[in-house]
């Protein structure tokens, strides 16, 4: 194993057989700007000299999400242009993974939360350890996923549906909305399949966690040998205004029943708007970038809220979510 | 103004939603049986019927389109008997009887079949596809409030009414029940064969 590149957040390592490994090694493997930079540099390097990339590590957890401390500090300093830039880069890095010309395989294990899940969603294949706790948990800290997670999770559910068959788009959107709004986390890789975070056609499980990186590397090689092609850029159908109203009504019902606080409702409102694709006609086809812009706008507006900052601070200090 | 009378009435048995023996039976089929039974109870009435009015809270799918007209056909009524389906949510069936009575009282009709039909097993609350209006959801979500929540609201707002007036309502209900029993108009359910 040869170390190819390194910064404070991540390293790029040669795994042999022309496969590279991107390893996170920041505190709790949280994603910061340095990690994002290393993702982009790794893809560049892999496209030039390697058959593909594994994203994995052998730390305590795969990745606990984005670097909350850094974002909270920027938000408290009202440094929103900087935050906008970070989120933009995070989204772009995830898009780079998705459309990379060489195969990218993520190898999650243990806690794979928020940003950690967002790294796995655009990867071409996921080789998950049996003990993988996956979920988009941003609502717990008063945010919504900011690295394209909303869009990718939604698209992943649409992919399973046969073409040309009439189906209710709203049910798919409602399902994704519910899972993100409730910050649902899988208790195993098998449950991550049930939750739709992993896809049976491309992803698989390693029962022995010690073999995880090896299995992921073999997957890169098999994708390469099968003549890998990155996915085509396709427009995404959204539920629009009527769907937004439906999700909002559901969230208000939960708040009415006392299952969600007033602030939970506010976050759910923003999430519903992003997933619905704004106030469009039902079934409108939109660009992925349009959905990313909506997501970024919602993320930035939430991080400026006092109650979101309280939730973030609580998570950093006490390690558990605050319900305010 | 002339008086309208209820000549006969019937209702189907009630089963457990989604689990009972009637869970997969279409509401229009059930309603047609009820119409037939009602006519039987009205001394096998086979005279002219001016209208069939049916109430339905979620008029779609199996109970969709103009269900009242379909029920008339399924019950074997002549092709020239018209039908109208109305919706006032939970009071739809009661409202259809009120409308029928009013038509007769003003002399617009002589004989009407009126009632309600709904399958809570086949059609979920709110219908299969919910597309609420954003304007109402944002500014007056009460228009879409579900039944559990409306009950909570009533309990909160009318707590005094509940305590003070329930007794008098009970008296009224008892008087009505005795009256109906006396003239044998209690709408008994019939045996499904």
Short mmCIF file of C-alpha atoms in Angstrom, two decimals:
data_model
loop_
_atom_site.label_atom_id
_atom_site.label_comp_id
_atom_site.label_asym_id
_atom_site.label_seq_id
_atom_site.Cartn_x
_atom_site.Cartn_y
_atom_site.Cartn_z
CA UNK A 1 0.00 0.00 0.00
CA UNK A 2 1.41 3.34 -1.06
CA UNK A 3 0.19 6.67 0.24
CA UNK A 4 -0.55 8.84 -2.79
CA UNK A 5 -1.98 12.02 -1.27
CA UNK A 6 -2.87 13.17 2.21
CA UNK A 7 -4.42 16.12 4.02
CA UNK A 8 -5.88 16.61 7.50
CA UNK A 9 -9.24 15.02 6.61
CA UNK A 10 -8.49 12.19 4.21
CA UNK A 11 -5.86 10.22 2.30
CA UNK A 12 -5.65 8.55 -1.07
CA UNK A 13 -3.92 5.15 -0.91
CA UNK A 14 -2.89 2.70 -3.62
CA UNK A 15 -4.57 -0.66 -2.83
CA UNK A 16 -2.70 -2.58 -5.53
CA UNK A 17 -4.17 -4.11 -8.71
CA UNK A 18 -4.74 -0.56 -10.00
CA UNK A 19 -7.41 0.28 -7.43
CA UNK A 20 -7.17 3.28 -5.10
CA UNK A 21 -8.70 3.82 -1.67
CA UNK A 22 -10.00 7.11 -0.32
CA UNK A 23 -9.72 6.97 3.45
CA UNK A 24 -11.38 9.49 5.80
CA UNK A 25 -9.43 10.08 8.99
CA UNK A 26 -10.63 13.33 10.53
CA UNK A 27 -12.14 13.35 14.02
CA UNK A 28 -15.09 10.87 13.94
CA UNK A 29 -14.46 10.84 10.19
CA UNK A 30 -16.60 13.96 9.88
CA UNK A 31 -16.64 15.56 6.44
CA UNK A 32 -15.01 18.99 6.23
CA UNK A 33 -13.60 21.08 3.40
CA UNK A 34 -10.34 19.09 3.37
CA UNK A 35 -12.28 15.83 2.92
CA UNK A 36 -14.24 17.36 0.05
CA UNK A 37 -11.02 18.54 -1.58
CA UNK A 38 -9.52 15.07 -1.23
CA UNK A 39 -12.63 13.49 -2.83
CA UNK A 40 -12.18 15.68 -5.90
CA UNK A 41 -8.40 15.13 -6.08
CA UNK A 42 -8.88 11.37 -5.69
CA UNK A 43 -11.36 11.19 -8.56
CA UNK A 44 -8.95 13.14 -10.75
CA UNK A 45 -6.07 10.82 -9.88
CA UNK A 46 -8.16 7.66 -10.30
CA UNK A 47 -9.42 8.75 -13.71
CA UNK A 48 -5.84 9.23 -14.85
CA UNK A 49 -4.06 6.22 -13.38
CA UNK A 50 -6.45 3.68 -11.81
CA UNK A 51 -9.28 1.29 -12.62
CA UNK A 52 -11.51 2.64 -9.89
CA UNK A 53 -11.88 3.94 -6.35
CA UNK A 54 -12.96 2.48 -3.03
CA UNK A 55 -14.22 4.91 -0.38
CA UNK A 56 -13.69 3.27 2.98
CA UNK A 57 -11.64 3.17 6.15
CA UNK A 58 -10.96 1.07 9.21
CA UNK A 59 -11.77 3.65 11.87
CA UNK A 60 -14.45 3.31 14.53
CA UNK A 61 -17.23 4.39 12.15
CA UNK A 62 -17.41 4.97 8.40
CA UNK A 63 -18.48 8.62 8.77
CA UNK A 64 -20.73 10.41 11.24
CA UNK A 65 -21.67 13.19 8.84
CA UNK A 66 -20.55 16.68 8.02
CA UNK A 67 -18.36 18.67 10.39
CA UNK A 68 -21.04 20.26 12.57
CA UNK A 69 -18.61 22.30 14.66
CA UNK A 70 -17.16 24.06 11.65
CA UNK A 71 -20.61 24.83 10.20
CA UNK A 72 -21.98 26.07 13.51
CA UNK A 73 -19.03 28.42 13.94
CA UNK A 74 -19.50 29.88 10.46
CA UNK A 75 -23.25 30.27 11.05
CA UNK A 76 -22.71 32.03 14.38
CA UNK A 77 -20.28 34.40 12.65
CA UNK A 78 -22.99 35.08 10.02
CA UNK A 79 -20.49 33.84 7.45
CA UNK A 80 -23.15 32.63 5.03
CA UNK A 81 -21.18 33.13 1.80
CA UNK A 82 -18.55 30.73 3.18
CA UNK A 83 -21.24 28.20 4.16
CA UNK A 84 -22.84 28.54 0.74
CA UNK A 85 -19.46 27.79 -0.82
CA UNK A 86 -18.91 24.71 1.40
CA UNK A 87 -22.34 23.25 0.63
CA UNK A 88 -21.93 23.98 -3.07
CA UNK A 89 -18.58 22.15 -3.06
CA UNK A 90 -20.04 19.22 -1.10
CA UNK A 91 -22.90 18.90 -3.58
CA UNK A 92 -20.52 19.18 -6.50
CA UNK A 93 -18.18 16.53 -5.07
CA UNK A 94 -21.13 14.14 -4.73
CA UNK A 95 -22.14 14.83 -8.35
CA UNK A 96 -18.51 14.19 -9.36
CA UNK A 97 -18.67 10.78 -7.67
CA UNK A 98 -21.96 9.96 -9.40
CA UNK A 99 -20.78 10.84 -12.91
CA UNK A 100 -17.16 9.77 -12.51
CA UNK A 101 -15.85 7.93 -15.55
CA UNK A 102 -14.24 5.19 -13.41
CA UNK A 103 -16.24 3.09 -10.91
CA UNK A 104 -16.54 4.28 -7.31
CA UNK A 105 -17.51 1.78 -4.60
CA UNK A 106 -18.33 2.92 -1.06
CA UNK A 107 -17.62 0.55 1.84
CA UNK A 108 -19.67 1.76 4.82
CA UNK A 109 -19.69 0.16 8.26
CA UNK A 110 -20.80 1.17 11.73
CA UNK A 111 -22.27 4.65 11.91
CA UNK A 112 -22.84 5.96 8.40
CA UNK A 113 -24.92 9.01 9.17
CA UNK A 114 -25.94 12.17 7.34
CA UNK A 115 -23.01 13.10 5.09
CA UNK A 116 -21.72 9.51 5.39
CA UNK A 117 -24.90 8.24 3.78
CA UNK A 118 -24.72 11.05 1.23
CA UNK A 119 -21.31 9.76 0.11
CA UNK A 120 -22.72 6.23 -0.34
CA UNK A 121 -25.85 7.26 -2.29
CA UNK A 122 -24.12 8.56 -5.46
CA UNK A 123 -21.46 5.79 -5.44
CA UNK A 124 -21.87 3.32 -8.31
CA UNK A 125 -22.02 0.43 -5.90
CA UNK A 126 -21.98 -0.02 -2.13
CA UNK A 127 -20.28 -2.88 -0.33
CA UNK A 128 -21.69 -2.52 3.17
CA UNK A 129 -20.62 -4.26 6.34
CA UNK A 130 -23.40 -6.27 7.96
CA UNK A 131 -23.31 -3.85 10.88
CA UNK A 132 -24.07 -0.62 9.05
CA UNK A 133 -26.25 2.05 10.64
CA UNK A 134 -27.30 4.23 7.74
CA UNK A 135 -29.64 7.17 7.63
CA UNK A 136 -30.12 10.82 6.75
CA UNK A 137 -30.31 12.19 10.29
CA UNK A 138 -29.87 15.91 9.63
CA UNK A 139 -33.35 16.78 10.94
CA UNK A 140 -32.09 15.80 14.40
CA UNK A 141 -29.73 18.78 14.33
CA UNK A 142 -32.31 21.11 12.80
CA UNK A 143 -31.10 20.77 9.22
CA UNK A 144 -31.94 18.83 6.08
CA UNK A 145 -29.39 16.85 4.05
CA UNK A 146 -27.16 19.32 2.22
CA UNK A 147 -24.91 17.14 0.04
CA UNK A 148 -27.52 16.08 -2.49
CA UNK A 149 -28.89 13.39 -0.16
CA UNK A 150 -32.55 14.38 -0.66
CA UNK A 151 -32.25 14.14 -4.41
CA UNK A 152 -30.20 10.93 -4.47
CA UNK A 153 -32.42 9.13 -1.98
CA UNK A 154 -35.46 10.11 -4.05
CA UNK A 155 -33.85 9.10 -7.35
CA UNK A 156 -32.77 5.77 -5.82
CA UNK A 157 -36.43 4.96 -5.08
CA UNK A 158 -37.51 5.97 -8.60
CA UNK A 159 -34.84 3.73 -10.16
CA UNK A 160 -36.58 0.61 -8.88
CA UNK A 161 -39.77 1.36 -10.78
CA UNK A 162 -40.29 -0.12 -14.25
CA UNK A 163 -40.37 2.33 -17.13
CA UNK A 164 -43.63 3.16 -18.85
CA UNK A 165 -45.74 1.87 -15.97
CA UNK A 166 -48.09 4.38 -14.42
CA UNK A 167 -47.33 4.79 -10.72
CA UNK A 168 -48.11 7.29 -8.02
CA UNK A 169 -45.06 9.55 -7.73
CA UNK A 170 -46.55 11.01 -4.58
CA UNK A 171 -46.23 7.74 -2.67
CA UNK A 172 -42.51 7.57 -3.48
CA UNK A 173 -42.00 11.18 -2.42
CA UNK A 174 -44.04 10.70 0.77
CA UNK A 175 -41.94 7.70 1.70
CA UNK A 176 -38.64 9.55 1.25
CA UNK A 177 -40.07 12.57 3.07
CA UNK A 178 -41.13 10.44 6.03
CA UNK A 179 -37.76 8.68 6.30
CA UNK A 180 -35.76 11.93 6.22
CA UNK A 181 -38.19 13.88 8.42
CA UNK A 182 -38.14 11.12 11.05
CA UNK A 183 -34.31 10.81 10.73
CA UNK A 184 -34.73 7.05 10.25
CA UNK A 185 -31.53 5.03 10.73
CA UNK A 186 -31.15 1.38 9.68
CA UNK A 187 -30.11 -1.06 12.41
CA UNK A 188 -28.21 -3.20 9.90
CA UNK A 189 -27.20 -3.26 6.25
CA UNK A 190 -30.16 -5.57 5.61
CA UNK A 191 -32.51 -2.90 6.96
CA UNK A 192 -30.78 -0.27 4.83
CA UNK A 193 -31.96 -2.31 1.81
CA UNK A 194 -35.50 -2.25 3.19
CA UNK A 195 -35.26 1.51 3.75
CA UNK A 196 -34.17 2.01 0.16
CA UNK A 197 -30.76 3.43 1.04
CA UNK A 198 -29.10 0.40 -0.54
CA UNK A 199 -30.12 -1.01 -3.89
CA UNK A 200 -30.33 -4.78 -4.41
CA UNK A 201 -29.26 -4.52 -8.05
CA UNK A 202 -25.93 -2.83 -7.34
CA UNK A 203 -25.12 -3.16 -3.64
CA UNK A 204 -24.17 -6.07 -1.41
CA UNK A 205 -23.22 -6.97 2.15
CA UNK A 206 -19.93 -8.23 3.60
CA UNK A 207 -20.69 -10.49 6.53
CA UNK A 208 -17.12 -10.35 7.80
CA UNK A 209 -16.24 -6.70 8.38
CA UNK A 210 -12.51 -7.49 8.11
CA UNK A 211 -13.01 -8.35 4.44
CA UNK A 212 -14.91 -5.16 3.65
CA UNK A 213 -12.16 -3.21 1.86
CA UNK A 214 -11.09 -6.35 -0.03
CA UNK A 215 -14.67 -7.06 -1.14
CA UNK A 216 -15.11 -3.44 -2.22
CA UNK A 217 -11.87 -3.62 -4.19
CA UNK A 218 -13.03 -6.80 -5.94
CA UNK A 219 -16.24 -5.00 -6.82
CA UNK A 220 -14.31 -2.12 -8.41
CA UNK A 221 -12.39 -4.66 -10.48
CA UNK A 222 -15.51 -6.52 -11.53
CA UNK A 223 -17.23 -3.25 -12.53
CA UNK A 224 -14.13 -2.27 -14.50
CA UNK A 225 -13.91 -5.68 -16.20
CA UNK A 226 -17.59 -5.53 -17.13
CA UNK A 227 -16.89 -2.34 -19.13
CA UNK A 228 -18.10 0.28 -16.66
CA UNK A 229 -20.04 3.27 -17.95
CA UNK A 230 -21.13 6.12 -15.65
CA UNK A 231 -24.91 6.75 -15.40
CA UNK A 232 -26.55 8.99 -17.98
CA UNK A 233 -27.70 12.44 -16.90
CA UNK A 234 -31.46 12.26 -16.72
CA UNK A 235 -34.17 14.67 -15.66
CA UNK A 236 -36.12 13.86 -12.53
CA UNK A 237 -39.94 13.93 -12.24
CA UNK A 238 -41.19 15.81 -9.17
CA UNK A 239 -44.59 16.09 -7.48
CA UNK A 240 -44.60 19.90 -7.44
CA UNK A 241 -47.05 22.12 -5.60
CA UNK A 242 -49.82 19.55 -5.06
CA UNK A 243 -47.28 17.11 -3.64
CA UNK A 244 -45.79 19.80 -1.44
CA UNK A 245 -49.27 20.49 -0.03
CA UNK A 246 -49.79 16.76 0.63
CA UNK A 247 -46.53 16.39 2.55
CA UNK A 248 -47.18 19.60 4.45
CA UNK A 249 -50.63 18.36 5.42
CA UNK A 250 -49.10 15.12 6.71
CA UNK A 251 -46.53 17.03 8.74
CA UNK A 252 -49.20 19.32 10.19
CA UNK A 253 -51.21 16.25 11.16
CA UNK A 254 -48.21 14.86 13.04
CA UNK A 255 -47.65 18.21 14.76
CA UNK A 256 -51.35 18.33 15.67
CA UNK A 257 -51.08 14.89 17.26
CA UNK A 258 -48.11 16.05 19.30
CA UNK A 259 -45.58 13.86 17.47
CA UNK A 260 -43.66 16.83 16.07
CA UNK A 261 -42.73 20.15 17.64
CA UNK A 262 -43.46 23.49 16.02
CA UNK A 263 -39.85 23.68 14.90
CA UNK A 264 -39.91 20.10 13.58
CA UNK A 265 -42.79 21.29 11.44
CA UNK A 266 -40.76 24.21 10.11
CA UNK A 267 -37.92 21.86 9.11
CA UNK A 268 -40.43 19.43 7.56
CA UNK A 269 -41.89 22.32 5.56
CA UNK A 270 -38.49 23.11 4.04
CA UNK A 271 -37.80 19.43 3.37
CA UNK A 272 -41.18 18.98 1.69
CA UNK A 273 -40.50 21.99 -0.56
CA UNK A 274 -37.13 20.55 -1.65
CA UNK A 275 -38.47 17.04 -2.31
CA UNK A 276 -41.51 18.39 -4.16
CA UNK A 277 -39.27 20.46 -6.42
CA UNK A 278 -40.99 23.71 -5.41
CA UNK A 279 -44.23 25.04 -6.79
CA UNK A 280 -44.32 23.22 -10.12
CA UNK A 281 -46.94 21.16 -11.91
CA UNK A 282 -47.18 17.50 -10.82
CA UNK A 283 -44.82 15.33 -12.84
CA UNK A 284 -42.60 18.15 -14.13
CA UNK A 285 -39.14 16.96 -15.19
CA UNK A 286 -36.35 18.97 -13.58
CA UNK A 287 -32.54 19.04 -13.68
CA UNK A 288 -30.61 17.58 -10.79
CA UNK A 289 -28.90 20.95 -10.34
CA UNK A 290 -32.28 22.61 -9.81
CA UNK A 291 -32.99 20.23 -6.92
CA UNK A 292 -29.53 20.85 -5.49
CA UNK A 293 -30.15 24.62 -5.58
CA UNK A 294 -33.43 24.20 -3.69
CA UNK A 295 -31.68 21.97 -1.17
CA UNK A 296 -28.85 24.44 -0.61
CA UNK A 297 -31.24 27.36 -0.17
CA UNK A 298 -33.28 25.43 2.42
CA UNK A 299 -30.14 24.26 4.22
CA UNK A 300 -28.74 27.79 4.48
CA UNK A 301 -32.03 29.27 5.66
CA UNK A 302 -32.27 26.62 8.41
CA UNK A 303 -28.70 26.97 9.63
CA UNK A 304 -29.35 30.67 10.22
CA UNK A 305 -32.17 29.83 12.67
CA UNK A 306 -31.48 30.08 16.40
CA UNK A 307 -33.25 26.80 17.14
CA UNK A 308 -31.17 24.90 14.57
CA UNK A 309 -28.01 26.33 16.11
CA UNK A 310 -29.24 25.23 19.54
CA UNK A 311 -29.77 21.71 18.20
CA UNK A 312 -26.31 21.64 16.62
CA UNK A 313 -24.68 22.91 19.80
CA UNK A 314 -26.54 20.32 21.88
CA UNK A 315 -25.40 17.52 19.59
CA UNK A 316 -21.78 18.69 19.77
CA UNK A 317 -21.80 19.04 23.56
CA UNK A 318 -23.98 16.13 24.65
CA UNK A 319 -23.86 13.78 21.66
CA UNK A 320 -27.64 13.42 21.44
CA UNK A 321 -30.37 15.33 19.65
CA UNK A 322 -32.30 18.20 21.23
CA UNK A 323 -36.03 18.45 20.58
CA UNK A 324 -36.89 22.13 20.70
CA UNK B 1 -96.69 22.15 2.60
CA UNK B 2 -97.33 18.42 2.48
CA UNK B 3 -95.70 15.90 4.77
CA UNK B 4 -92.97 13.44 3.75
CA UNK B 5 -92.83 10.02 5.36
CA UNK B 6 -90.25 7.26 5.54
CA UNK B 7 -92.05 4.19 4.28
CA UNK B 8 -89.30 1.60 4.78
CA UNK B 9 -85.63 1.38 5.59
CA UNK B 10 -82.78 -1.12 5.76
CA UNK B 11 -79.08 -1.24 6.33
CA UNK B 12 -76.35 -3.82 5.82
CA UNK B 13 -74.60 -5.48 8.73
CA UNK B 14 -71.44 -3.74 9.93
CA UNK B 15 -68.13 -5.65 9.84
CA UNK B 16 -64.60 -4.97 10.92
CA UNK B 17 -62.84 -2.64 8.49
CA UNK B 18 -60.25 -4.43 6.33
CA UNK B 19 -60.57 -7.70 8.27
CA UNK B 20 -64.29 -8.54 8.29
CA UNK B 21 -66.22 -10.80 5.94
CA UNK B 22 -67.45 -7.79 3.95
CA UNK B 23 -63.98 -6.22 3.57
CA UNK B 24 -63.73 -7.16 -0.11
CA UNK B 25 -67.37 -6.58 -1.02
CA UNK B 26 -68.06 -3.58 -3.23
CA UNK B 27 -70.13 -0.81 -1.61
CA UNK B 28 -72.34 -0.42 -4.70
CA UNK B 29 -73.23 -4.13 -4.53
CA UNK B 30 -74.04 -3.81 -0.82
CA UNK B 31 -76.11 -0.69 -1.41
CA UNK B 32 -78.03 -2.40 -4.23
CA UNK B 33 -78.96 -5.23 -1.84
CA UNK B 34 -80.14 -2.62 0.65
CA UNK B 35 -82.29 -0.91 -1.97
CA UNK B 36 -83.89 -4.23 -2.91
CA UNK B 37 -84.54 -5.06 0.75
CA UNK B 38 -86.05 -1.63 1.38
CA UNK B 39 -88.48 -2.05 -1.51
CA UNK B 40 -89.38 -5.49 -0.18
CA UNK B 41 -90.07 -4.03 3.25
CA UNK B 42 -92.27 -1.38 1.64
CA UNK B 43 -94.82 -4.07 0.74
CA UNK B 44 -92.88 -5.02 -2.41
CA UNK B 45 -93.29 -1.53 -3.86
CA UNK B 46 -92.90 -1.55 -7.64
CA UNK B 47 -94.37 1.85 -8.50
CA UNK B 48 -92.48 4.78 -9.99
CA UNK B 49 -89.34 6.08 -8.25
CA UNK B 50 -88.41 9.66 -9.04
CA UNK B 51 -84.80 9.61 -7.89
CA UNK B 52 -82.08 7.67 -6.06
CA UNK B 53 -80.00 9.94 -3.82
CA UNK B 54 -76.87 8.41 -2.27
CA UNK B 55 -74.40 10.04 0.09
CA UNK B 56 -70.72 9.11 -0.05
CA UNK B 57 -67.77 10.77 1.69
CA UNK B 58 -64.97 9.50 -0.55
CA UNK B 59 -66.62 9.03 -3.94
CA UNK B 60 -63.87 7.31 -5.93
CA UNK B 61 -62.69 3.90 -7.14
CA UNK B 62 -65.29 1.20 -6.27
CA UNK B 63 -67.67 3.89 -5.02
CA UNK B 64 -66.73 6.41 -7.68
CA UNK B 65 -68.48 8.22 -10.51
CA UNK B 66 -72.27 8.49 -10.07
CA UNK B 67 -72.62 5.60 -7.63
CA UNK B 68 -76.31 6.34 -6.93
CA UNK B 69 -77.20 5.71 -10.57
CA UNK B 70 -75.07 2.54 -10.62
CA UNK B 71 -76.81 1.30 -7.47
CA UNK B 72 -80.20 1.89 -9.10
CA UNK B 73 -79.10 -0.28 -12.01
CA UNK B 74 -77.63 -3.00 -9.78
CA UNK B 75 -80.81 -3.07 -7.70
CA UNK B 76 -82.80 -3.80 -10.85
CA UNK B 77 -84.64 -0.48 -10.97
CA UNK B 78 -85.86 0.58 -14.44
CA UNK B 79 -83.35 2.34 -16.66
CA UNK B 80 -85.26 5.63 -16.50
CA UNK B 81 -84.74 6.04 -12.72
CA UNK B 82 -82.11 8.79 -12.28
CA UNK B 83 -79.47 8.91 -9.57
CA UNK B 84 -77.44 11.59 -7.79
CA UNK B 85 -74.45 11.10 -5.45
CA UNK B 86 -73.86 13.78 -2.83
CA UNK B 87 -71.06 14.44 -0.35
CA UNK B 88 -71.18 16.09 3.05
CA UNK B 89 -68.59 13.73 4.54
CA UNK B 90 -69.93 11.82 7.55
CA UNK B 91 -73.43 13.25 7.26
CA UNK B 92 -73.77 12.44 3.56
CA UNK B 93 -76.32 9.65 4.05
CA UNK B 94 -78.40 11.71 6.44
CA UNK B 95 -78.24 14.68 4.07
CA UNK B 96 -79.49 12.61 1.17
CA UNK B 97 -82.55 11.61 3.23
CA UNK B 98 -83.11 15.28 4.12
CA UNK B 99 -82.91 16.32 0.46
CA UNK B 100 -85.30 13.53 -0.53
CA UNK B 101 -87.79 14.65 2.13
CA UNK B 102 -87.55 18.26 0.95
CA UNK B 103 -88.17 17.27 -2.69
CA UNK B 104 -91.30 15.43 -1.65
CA UNK B 105 -92.47 18.24 0.68
CA UNK B 106 -92.27 20.86 -2.08
CA UNK B 107 -94.10 18.57 -4.47
CA UNK B 108 -91.14 17.91 -6.76
CA UNK B 109 -91.24 14.14 -6.27
CA UNK B 110 -93.53 11.39 -5.06
CA UNK B 111 -91.17 8.54 -4.12
CA UNK B 112 -87.40 8.68 -3.63
CA UNK B 113 -84.85 6.15 -2.46
CA UNK B 114 -82.25 7.92 -0.30
CA UNK B 115 -79.33 6.76 1.83
CA UNK B 116 -75.57 6.41 1.92
CA UNK B 117 -72.91 3.90 0.94
CA UNK B 118 -69.26 3.72 1.89
CA UNK B 119 -66.61 1.02 2.18
CA UNK B 120 -63.91 1.98 4.63
CA UNK B 121 -62.06 -1.24 3.79
CA UNK B 122 -61.71 -0.62 0.07
CA UNK B 123 -61.25 3.15 0.07
CA UNK B 124 -58.90 4.70 2.63
CA UNK B 125 -59.75 7.86 4.57
CA UNK B 126 -59.00 10.79 2.30
CA UNK B 127 -59.14 8.58 -0.78
CA UNK B 128 -56.38 6.80 -2.68
CA UNK B 129 -54.76 9.98 -3.99
CA UNK B 130 -54.71 13.09 -1.81
CA UNK B 131 -54.00 16.37 -3.54
CA UNK B 132 -54.94 19.18 -1.17
CA UNK B 133 -54.90 22.86 -2.10
CA UNK B 134 -51.71 24.52 -0.88
CA UNK B 135 -53.52 27.77 -0.03
CA UNK B 136 -55.80 25.96 2.42
CA UNK B 137 -53.04 23.73 3.83
CA UNK B 138 -50.93 26.79 4.63
CA UNK B 139 -53.61 29.14 5.91
CA UNK B 140 -56.58 27.04 7.02
CA UNK B 141 -55.49 23.39 7.40
CA UNK B 142 -58.67 22.71 9.40
CA UNK B 143 -60.46 22.12 6.09
CA UNK B 144 -58.49 18.90 5.76
CA UNK B 145 -58.46 17.94 9.43
CA UNK B 146 -58.83 14.20 10.01
CA UNK B 147 -61.52 12.75 12.22
CA UNK B 148 -59.43 12.08 15.33
CA UNK B 149 -58.25 15.65 15.34
CA UNK B 150 -61.73 17.08 14.80
CA UNK B 151 -62.92 15.07 17.81
CA UNK B 152 -60.14 16.58 19.90
CA UNK B 153 -61.15 20.05 18.73
CA UNK B 154 -64.80 19.48 19.57
CA UNK B 155 -63.88 18.14 22.98
CA UNK B 156 -61.74 21.19 23.69
CA UNK B 157 -64.03 23.87 22.33
CA UNK B 158 -67.34 22.45 23.45
CA UNK B 159 -66.36 21.12 26.81
CA UNK B 160 -69.18 23.07 28.47
CA UNK B 161 -71.67 22.07 25.84
CA UNK B 162 -70.69 18.47 26.30
CA UNK B 163 -71.23 18.66 30.04
CA UNK B 164 -74.41 20.71 30.10
CA UNK B 165 -76.24 19.75 26.96
CA UNK B 166 -75.46 16.08 26.62
CA UNK B 167 -78.22 15.16 29.06
CA UNK B 168 -80.84 17.04 27.11
CA UNK B 169 -79.56 15.51 23.84
CA UNK B 170 -79.87 12.12 25.43
CA UNK B 171 -83.51 12.80 26.27
CA UNK B 172 -84.23 13.82 22.67
CA UNK B 173 -82.50 10.69 21.34
CA UNK B 174 -84.50 8.45 23.63
CA UNK B 175 -87.78 10.05 22.60
CA UNK B 176 -86.89 9.58 18.93
CA UNK B 177 -85.93 5.98 19.48
CA UNK B 178 -89.20 5.18 21.22
CA UNK B 179 -91.10 6.91 18.43
CA UNK B 180 -89.34 4.91 15.74
CA UNK B 181 -89.87 1.68 17.61
CA UNK B 182 -93.54 2.44 17.91
CA UNK B 183 -94.10 2.94 14.19
CA UNK B 184 -91.74 0.06 13.41
CA UNK B 185 -89.40 2.17 11.31
CA UNK B 186 -86.23 1.19 13.07
CA UNK B 187 -83.83 0.44 10.25
CA UNK B 188 -82.95 -3.16 11.05
CA UNK B 189 -80.07 -4.77 9.26
CA UNK B 190 -80.97 -7.71 7.06
CA UNK B 191 -79.40 -11.11 6.60
CA UNK B 192 -77.02 -11.34 3.67
CA UNK B 193 -77.56 -14.46 1.65
#
